[in-house]
CSV table of C-alpha atoms and ligand atoms in Angstrom, one decimal:
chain,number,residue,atom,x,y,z
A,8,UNK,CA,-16.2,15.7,-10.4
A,9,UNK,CA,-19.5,14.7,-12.7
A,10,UNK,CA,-18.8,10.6,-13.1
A,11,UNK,CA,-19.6,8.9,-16.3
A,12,UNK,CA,-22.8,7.8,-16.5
A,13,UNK,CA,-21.4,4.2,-17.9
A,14,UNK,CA,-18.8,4.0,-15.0
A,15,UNK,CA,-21.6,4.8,-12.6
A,16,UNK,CA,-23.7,1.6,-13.8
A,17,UNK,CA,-20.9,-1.0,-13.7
A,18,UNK,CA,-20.1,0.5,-10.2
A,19,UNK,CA,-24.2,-0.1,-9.8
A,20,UNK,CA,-23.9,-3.9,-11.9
A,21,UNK,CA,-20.7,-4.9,-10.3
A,22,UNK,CA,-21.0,-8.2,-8.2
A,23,UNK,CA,-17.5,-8.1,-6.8
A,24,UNK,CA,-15.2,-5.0,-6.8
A,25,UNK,CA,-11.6,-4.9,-6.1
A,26,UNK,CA,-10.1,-2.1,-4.6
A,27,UNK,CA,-6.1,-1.6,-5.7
A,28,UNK,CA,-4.2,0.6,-3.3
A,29,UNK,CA,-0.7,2.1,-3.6
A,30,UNK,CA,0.6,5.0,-1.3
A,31,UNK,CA,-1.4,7.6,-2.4
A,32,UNK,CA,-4.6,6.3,-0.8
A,33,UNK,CA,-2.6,7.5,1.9
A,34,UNK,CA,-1.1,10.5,0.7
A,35,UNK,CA,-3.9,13.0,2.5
A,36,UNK,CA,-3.0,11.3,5.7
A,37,UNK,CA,0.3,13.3,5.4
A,38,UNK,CA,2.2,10.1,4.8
A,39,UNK,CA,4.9,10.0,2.0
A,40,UNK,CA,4.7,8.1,-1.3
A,41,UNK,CA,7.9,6.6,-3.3
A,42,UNK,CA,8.0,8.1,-6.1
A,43,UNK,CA,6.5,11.4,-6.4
A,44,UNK,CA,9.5,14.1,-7.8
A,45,UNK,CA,10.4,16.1,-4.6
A,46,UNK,CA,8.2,14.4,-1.7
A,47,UNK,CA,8.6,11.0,-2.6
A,48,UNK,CA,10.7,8.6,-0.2
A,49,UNK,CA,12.9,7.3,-3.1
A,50,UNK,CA,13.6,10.8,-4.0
A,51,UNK,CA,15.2,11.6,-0.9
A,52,UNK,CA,16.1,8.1,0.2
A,53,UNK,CA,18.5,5.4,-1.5
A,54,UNK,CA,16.3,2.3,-1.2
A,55,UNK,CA,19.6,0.4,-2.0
A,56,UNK,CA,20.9,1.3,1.7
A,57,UNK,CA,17.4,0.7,3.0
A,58,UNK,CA,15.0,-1.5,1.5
A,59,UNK,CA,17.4,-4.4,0.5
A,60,UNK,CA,18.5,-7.6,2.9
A,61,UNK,CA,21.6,-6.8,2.2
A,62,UNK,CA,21.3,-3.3,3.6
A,63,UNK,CA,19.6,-4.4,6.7
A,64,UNK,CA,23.2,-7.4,7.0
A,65,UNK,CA,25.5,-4.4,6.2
A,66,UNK,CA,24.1,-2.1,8.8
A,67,UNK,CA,20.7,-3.2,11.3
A,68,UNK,CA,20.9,0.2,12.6
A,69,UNK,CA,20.6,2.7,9.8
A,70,UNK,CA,17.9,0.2,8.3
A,71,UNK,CA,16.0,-0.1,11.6
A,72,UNK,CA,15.7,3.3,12.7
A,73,UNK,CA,14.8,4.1,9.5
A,74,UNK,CA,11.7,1.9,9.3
A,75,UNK,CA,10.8,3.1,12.9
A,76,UNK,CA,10.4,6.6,11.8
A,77,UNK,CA,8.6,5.5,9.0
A,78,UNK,CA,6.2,3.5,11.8
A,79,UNK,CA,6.1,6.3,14.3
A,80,UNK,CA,4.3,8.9,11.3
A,81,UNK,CA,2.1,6.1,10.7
A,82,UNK,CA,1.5,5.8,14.3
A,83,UNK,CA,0.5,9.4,14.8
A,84,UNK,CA,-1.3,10.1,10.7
A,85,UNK,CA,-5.1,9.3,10.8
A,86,UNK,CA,-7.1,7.6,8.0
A,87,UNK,CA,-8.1,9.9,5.6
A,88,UNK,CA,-12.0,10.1,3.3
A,89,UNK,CA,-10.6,8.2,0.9
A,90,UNK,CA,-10.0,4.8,3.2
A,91,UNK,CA,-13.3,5.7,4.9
A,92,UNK,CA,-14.9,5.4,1.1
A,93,UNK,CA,-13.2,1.9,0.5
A,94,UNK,CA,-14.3,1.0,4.2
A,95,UNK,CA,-18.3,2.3,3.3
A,96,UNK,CA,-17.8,0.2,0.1
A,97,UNK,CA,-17.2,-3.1,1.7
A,98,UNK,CA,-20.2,-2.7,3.1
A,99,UNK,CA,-22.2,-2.3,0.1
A,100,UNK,CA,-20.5,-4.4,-1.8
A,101,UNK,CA,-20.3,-7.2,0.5
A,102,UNK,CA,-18.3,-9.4,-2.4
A,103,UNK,CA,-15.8,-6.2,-2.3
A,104,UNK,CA,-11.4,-7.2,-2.1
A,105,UNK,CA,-9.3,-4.6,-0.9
A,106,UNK,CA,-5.6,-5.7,-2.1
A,107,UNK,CA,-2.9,-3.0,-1.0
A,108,UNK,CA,1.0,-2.4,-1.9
A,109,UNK,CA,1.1,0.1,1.4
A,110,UNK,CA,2.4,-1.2,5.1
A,111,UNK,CA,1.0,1.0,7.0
A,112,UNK,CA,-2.7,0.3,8.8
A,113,UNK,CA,-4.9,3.2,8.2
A,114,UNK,CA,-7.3,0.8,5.8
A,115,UNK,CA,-8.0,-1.3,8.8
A,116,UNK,CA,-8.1,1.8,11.5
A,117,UNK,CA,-10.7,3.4,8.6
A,118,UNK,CA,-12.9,0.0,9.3
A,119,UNK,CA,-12.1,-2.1,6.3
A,120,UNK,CA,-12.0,-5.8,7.0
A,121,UNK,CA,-9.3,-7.8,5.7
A,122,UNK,CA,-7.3,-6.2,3.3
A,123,UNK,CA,-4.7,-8.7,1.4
A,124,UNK,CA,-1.0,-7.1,1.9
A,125,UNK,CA,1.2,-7.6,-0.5
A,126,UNK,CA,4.2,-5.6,0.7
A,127,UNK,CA,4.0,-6.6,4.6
A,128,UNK,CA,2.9,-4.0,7.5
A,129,UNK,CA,5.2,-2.1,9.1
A,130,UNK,CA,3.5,-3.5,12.2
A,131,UNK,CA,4.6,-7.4,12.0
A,132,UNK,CA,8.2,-7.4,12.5
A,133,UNK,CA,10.0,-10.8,12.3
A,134,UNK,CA,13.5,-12.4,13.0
A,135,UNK,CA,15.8,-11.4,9.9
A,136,UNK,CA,17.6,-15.0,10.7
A,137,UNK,CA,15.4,-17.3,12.0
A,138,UNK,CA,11.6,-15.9,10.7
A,139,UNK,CA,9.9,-16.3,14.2
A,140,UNK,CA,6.9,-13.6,14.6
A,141,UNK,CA,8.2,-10.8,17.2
A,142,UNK,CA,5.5,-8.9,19.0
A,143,UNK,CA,4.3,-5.5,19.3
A,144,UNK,CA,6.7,-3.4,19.4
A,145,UNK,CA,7.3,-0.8,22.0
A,146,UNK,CA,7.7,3.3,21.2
A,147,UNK,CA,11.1,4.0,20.5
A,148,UNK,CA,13.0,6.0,23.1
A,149,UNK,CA,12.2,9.3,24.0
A,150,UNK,CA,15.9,11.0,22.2
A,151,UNK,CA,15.3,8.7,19.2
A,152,UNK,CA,15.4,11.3,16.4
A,153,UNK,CA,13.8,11.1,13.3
A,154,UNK,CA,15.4,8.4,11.0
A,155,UNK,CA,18.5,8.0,13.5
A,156,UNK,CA,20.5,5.0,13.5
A,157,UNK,CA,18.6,2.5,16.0
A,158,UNK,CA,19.4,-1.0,17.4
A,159,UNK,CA,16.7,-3.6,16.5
A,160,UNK,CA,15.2,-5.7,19.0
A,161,UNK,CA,16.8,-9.1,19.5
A,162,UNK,CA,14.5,-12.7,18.7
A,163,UNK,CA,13.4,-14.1,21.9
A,164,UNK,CA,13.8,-17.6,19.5
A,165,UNK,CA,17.3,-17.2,18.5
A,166,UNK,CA,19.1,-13.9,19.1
A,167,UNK,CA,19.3,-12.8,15.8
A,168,UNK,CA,17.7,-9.3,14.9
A,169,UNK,CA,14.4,-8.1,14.3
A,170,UNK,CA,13.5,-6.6,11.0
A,171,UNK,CA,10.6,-5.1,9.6
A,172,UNK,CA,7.7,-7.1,8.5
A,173,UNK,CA,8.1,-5.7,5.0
A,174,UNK,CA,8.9,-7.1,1.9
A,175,UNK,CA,11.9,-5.6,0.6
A,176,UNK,CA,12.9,-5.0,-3.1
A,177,UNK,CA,14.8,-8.5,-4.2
A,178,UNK,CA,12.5,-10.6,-2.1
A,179,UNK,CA,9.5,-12.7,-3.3
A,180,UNK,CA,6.4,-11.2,-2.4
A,181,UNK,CA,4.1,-13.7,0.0
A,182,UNK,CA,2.3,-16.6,-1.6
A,183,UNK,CA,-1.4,-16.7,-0.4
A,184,UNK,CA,-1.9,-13.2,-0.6
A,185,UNK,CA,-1.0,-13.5,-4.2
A,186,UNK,CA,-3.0,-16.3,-5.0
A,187,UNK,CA,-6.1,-14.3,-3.2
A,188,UNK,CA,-5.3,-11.3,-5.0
A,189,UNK,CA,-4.8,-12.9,-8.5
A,190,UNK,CA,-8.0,-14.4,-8.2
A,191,UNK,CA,-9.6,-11.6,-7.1
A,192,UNK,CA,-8.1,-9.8,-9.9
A,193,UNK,CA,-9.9,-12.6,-12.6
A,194,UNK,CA,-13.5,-12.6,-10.4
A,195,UNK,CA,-13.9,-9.0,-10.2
A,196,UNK,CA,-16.4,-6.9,-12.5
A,197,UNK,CA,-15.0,-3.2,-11.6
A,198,UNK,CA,-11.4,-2.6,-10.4
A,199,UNK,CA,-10.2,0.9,-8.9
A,200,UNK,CA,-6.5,1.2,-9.0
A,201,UNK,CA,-6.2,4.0,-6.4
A,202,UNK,CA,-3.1,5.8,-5.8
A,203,UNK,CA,-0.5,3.8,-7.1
A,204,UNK,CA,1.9,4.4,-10.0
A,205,UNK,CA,2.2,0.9,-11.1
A,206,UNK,CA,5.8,1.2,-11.9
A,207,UNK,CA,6.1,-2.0,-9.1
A,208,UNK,CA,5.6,-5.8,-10.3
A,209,UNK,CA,4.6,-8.3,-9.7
A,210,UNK,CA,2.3,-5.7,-7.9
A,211,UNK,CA,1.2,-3.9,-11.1
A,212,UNK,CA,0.2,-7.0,-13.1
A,213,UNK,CA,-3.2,-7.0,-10.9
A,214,UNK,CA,-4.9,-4.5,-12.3
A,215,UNK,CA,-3.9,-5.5,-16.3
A,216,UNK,CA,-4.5,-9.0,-15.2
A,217,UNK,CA,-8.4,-8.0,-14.1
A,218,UNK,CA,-8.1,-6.3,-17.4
A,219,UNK,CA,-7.7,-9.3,-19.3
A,220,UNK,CA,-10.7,-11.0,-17.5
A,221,UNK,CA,-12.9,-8.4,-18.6
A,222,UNK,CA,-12.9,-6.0,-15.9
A,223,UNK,CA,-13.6,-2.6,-16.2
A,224,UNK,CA,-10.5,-0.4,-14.6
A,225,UNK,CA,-11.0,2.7,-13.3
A,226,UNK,CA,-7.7,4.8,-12.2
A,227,UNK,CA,-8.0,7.5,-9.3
A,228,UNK,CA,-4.9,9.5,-9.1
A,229,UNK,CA,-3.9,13.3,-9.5
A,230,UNK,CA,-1.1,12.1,-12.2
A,231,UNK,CA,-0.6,9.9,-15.4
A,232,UNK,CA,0.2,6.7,-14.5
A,233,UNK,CA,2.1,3.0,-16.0
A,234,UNK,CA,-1.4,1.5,-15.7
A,235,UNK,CA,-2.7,4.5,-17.7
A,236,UNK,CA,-3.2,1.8,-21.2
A,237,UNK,CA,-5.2,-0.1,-19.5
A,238,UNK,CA,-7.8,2.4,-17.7
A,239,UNK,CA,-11.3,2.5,-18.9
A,240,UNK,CA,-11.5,5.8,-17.1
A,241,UNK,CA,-9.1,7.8,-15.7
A,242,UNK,CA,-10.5,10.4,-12.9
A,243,UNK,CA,-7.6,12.5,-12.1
A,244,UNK,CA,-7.5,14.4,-8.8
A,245,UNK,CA,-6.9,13.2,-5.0
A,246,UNK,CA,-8.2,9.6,-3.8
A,247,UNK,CA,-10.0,11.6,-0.7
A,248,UNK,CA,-12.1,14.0,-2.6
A,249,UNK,CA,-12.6,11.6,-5.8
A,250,UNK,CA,-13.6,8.3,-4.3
A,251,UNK,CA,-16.7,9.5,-1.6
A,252,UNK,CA,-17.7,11.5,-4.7
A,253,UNK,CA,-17.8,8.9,-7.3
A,254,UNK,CA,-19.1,6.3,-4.4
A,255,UNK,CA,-21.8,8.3,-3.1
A,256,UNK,CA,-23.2,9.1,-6.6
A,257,UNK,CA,-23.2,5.5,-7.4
A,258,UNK,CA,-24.7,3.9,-4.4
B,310,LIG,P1,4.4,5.4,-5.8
B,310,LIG,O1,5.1,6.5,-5.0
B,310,LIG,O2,5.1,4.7,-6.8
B,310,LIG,O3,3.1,6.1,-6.5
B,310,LIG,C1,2.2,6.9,-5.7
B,310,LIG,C2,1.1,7.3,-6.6
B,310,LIG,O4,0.2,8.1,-5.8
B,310,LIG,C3,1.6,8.3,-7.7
B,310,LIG,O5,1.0,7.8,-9.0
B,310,LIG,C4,1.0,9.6,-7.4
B,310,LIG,O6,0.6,10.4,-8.5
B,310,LIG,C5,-0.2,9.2,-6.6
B,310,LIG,N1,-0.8,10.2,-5.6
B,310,LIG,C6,-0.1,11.2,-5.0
B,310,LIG,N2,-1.0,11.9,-4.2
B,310,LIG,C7,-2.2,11.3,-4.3
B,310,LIG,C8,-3.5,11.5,-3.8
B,310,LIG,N3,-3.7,12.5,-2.9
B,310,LIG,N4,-4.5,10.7,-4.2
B,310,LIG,C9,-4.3,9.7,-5.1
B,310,LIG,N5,-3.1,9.4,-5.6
B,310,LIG,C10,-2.1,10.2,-5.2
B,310,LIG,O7,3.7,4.4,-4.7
B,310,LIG,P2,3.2,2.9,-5.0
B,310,LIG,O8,2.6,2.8,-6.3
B,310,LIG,O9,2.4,2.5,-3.8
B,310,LIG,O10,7.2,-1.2,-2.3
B,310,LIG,O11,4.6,2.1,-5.0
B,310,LIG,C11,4.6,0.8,-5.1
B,310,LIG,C12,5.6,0.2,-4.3
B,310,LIG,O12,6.9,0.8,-4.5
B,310,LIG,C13,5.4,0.4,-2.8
B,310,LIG,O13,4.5,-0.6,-2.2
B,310,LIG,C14,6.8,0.2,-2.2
B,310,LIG,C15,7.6,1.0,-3.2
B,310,LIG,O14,8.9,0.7,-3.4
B,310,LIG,C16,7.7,-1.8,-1.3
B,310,LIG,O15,7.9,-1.2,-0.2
B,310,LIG,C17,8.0,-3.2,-1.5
C-alpha cells in the first residue's frame, strides 16, 4: 500500500489522533466479527436470544455459556500487528485516544494504555440484579463445551446472577466513556476508524461527529463501509498489514 502523500502529513501535523476500533482490529487474531456474511457472529447467532436482558431473564444459562465461549477464544487469541501499531502510536503521539466498540483485551495485552470501552469487556462481569462488581472469573469446567448452556456465578452481594460485563443491545451505553470519547471525537485532528462497519449507534456517530469538527477520517477496512460518506480516505485491505504500513511511513 503507497499512502497519500496528504494523509501522510496530517498523520505527521496531527496533535491528537483518535483511534476508532470495531471487531475487525481483531479479526487477524482469529476472533469473529458481527456482521461479516458467513463468519460473522450475528450470522450464525440470534442476538435476540443472546445479547438482550431479556434473553439473559428468560434463560441465564444459554446466555452465559455463550459469553464464556466467547471469553475463552479471547483468552487463548493473541494481539495481532495491527493493535501493536495503535499501541506504537500512543507512544508517538502522546495526545493519542484509543476508543473501541470490542470487549475483548487484546488492545491492552498489545501495550496500549487506556482505551475508552464503550461496549463493556468481556472480562468485568457484574450482578444482573443488584450491579455489584464480581471478580475474576475462573476457567470454566473442564467438559464445558463450546457455547453449552452454563450456570453463571452467583453475587457474593445478593445472590442474584452474574452477567457479562457487556453492554447489551437495548441498554444505554456507559456515561463517562461517552463524554471522553465525544470529546475526543471534537479535539482530534486525524481519526482512523479501523475495522468497524459503523452500522452500530450511538457508537458510529464518533467518527461523523470528529467529522464535523474538522477532522480528517481515514477508514482501514478490507470492505465498503456506513461510515464510507464520511472518509477522507478509504485504504482498503486488513487492519494488520495496513496500519504498521501507513504508521511506519508516517512516523
Ligand atoms: P461488525 O461485524 O459490524 O464489522 C466488522 C468490520 O470489520 C466490517 O466492516 C469488516 O469489513 C471489517 N473487517 C473484517 N476483517 C477485517 C480485517 N482483517 N481488518 C480490518 N477490518 C476488517 O463489527 P463492529 O463494527 O465492531 O456491539 O460492530 C459494532 C458492534 O455491533 C459491536 O461492538 C457489537 C455488535 O453488535 C455490542 O456488542 C454492543
Amino acid at each position: 500500500m503507497n499512502a497519500p502523500k496528504p494523509l501522510l502529513t496530517a498523520l505527521r501535523e496531527a496533535r491528537h489522533v483518535v483511534a476508532f476500533t470495531g471487531a475487525g482490529v481483531s479479526a487477524e487474531s482469529g476472533l469473529s466479527t458481527f456482521r461479516d456474511a458467513m463468519t460473522g457472529l450475528w450470522s450464525r447467532f440470534d442476538p435476540t436470544r443472546l445479547a438482550t436482558a431479556e434473553a439473559f431473564a428468560a434463560n441465564p444459562e444459554l446466555v452465559w455459556g455463550w459469553y464464556e465461549w466467547r471469553r475463552m477464544r479471547v483468552r487463548h487469541a493473541e494481539p495481532n500487528a495491527a493493535h501493536r501499531a495503535i499501541a506504537a502510536l500512543e507512544a508517538k503521539v502522546p495526545a493519542t485516544t484509543l476508543i473501541t466498540q470490542n470487549v475483548d483485551d487484546l488492545h491492552e495485552r498489545a501495550g496500549s494504555r487506556s482505551p475508552i470501552r464503550l461496549h463493556g469487556s468481556l472480562f468485568a462481569p457484574r450482578c444482573f440484579d443488584c450491579g455489584s462488581a464480581h471478580g475474576a472469573l475462573a476457567d470454566p469446567p473442564g467438559d464445558f463445551e463450546d457455547g453449552s448452556p452454563l450456570a453463571p456465578p452467583r453475587c457474593a452481594a445478593c445472590g442474584g446472577f452474574i452477567r457479562p460485563g457487556v453492554v447489551w443491545f437495548g441498554e444505554a451505553l456507559p456515561a463517562e466513556p461517552m463524554r471522553c470519547a465525544f470529546e475526543a471525537a471534537r479535539a482530534c485532528d486525524v481519526l482512523l476508524s479501523i475495522g468497524t462497519s459503523g452500522a452500530v449507534y450511538p457508537a458510529a456517530d464518533i467518527p461523523r461527529e470528529a467529522r464535523r469538527n474538522g477532522a480528517v477520517i481515514v477508514e482501514v477496512n478490507p470492505n465498503a463501509t456506513d461510515l464510507d460518506d464520511v472518509a477522507d480516505f478509504r485504504l482498503r485491505g486488513p487492519a494488520a498489514e495496513i496500519l504498521p504500513t501507513l504508521l511506519a511511513a508516517a512516523f
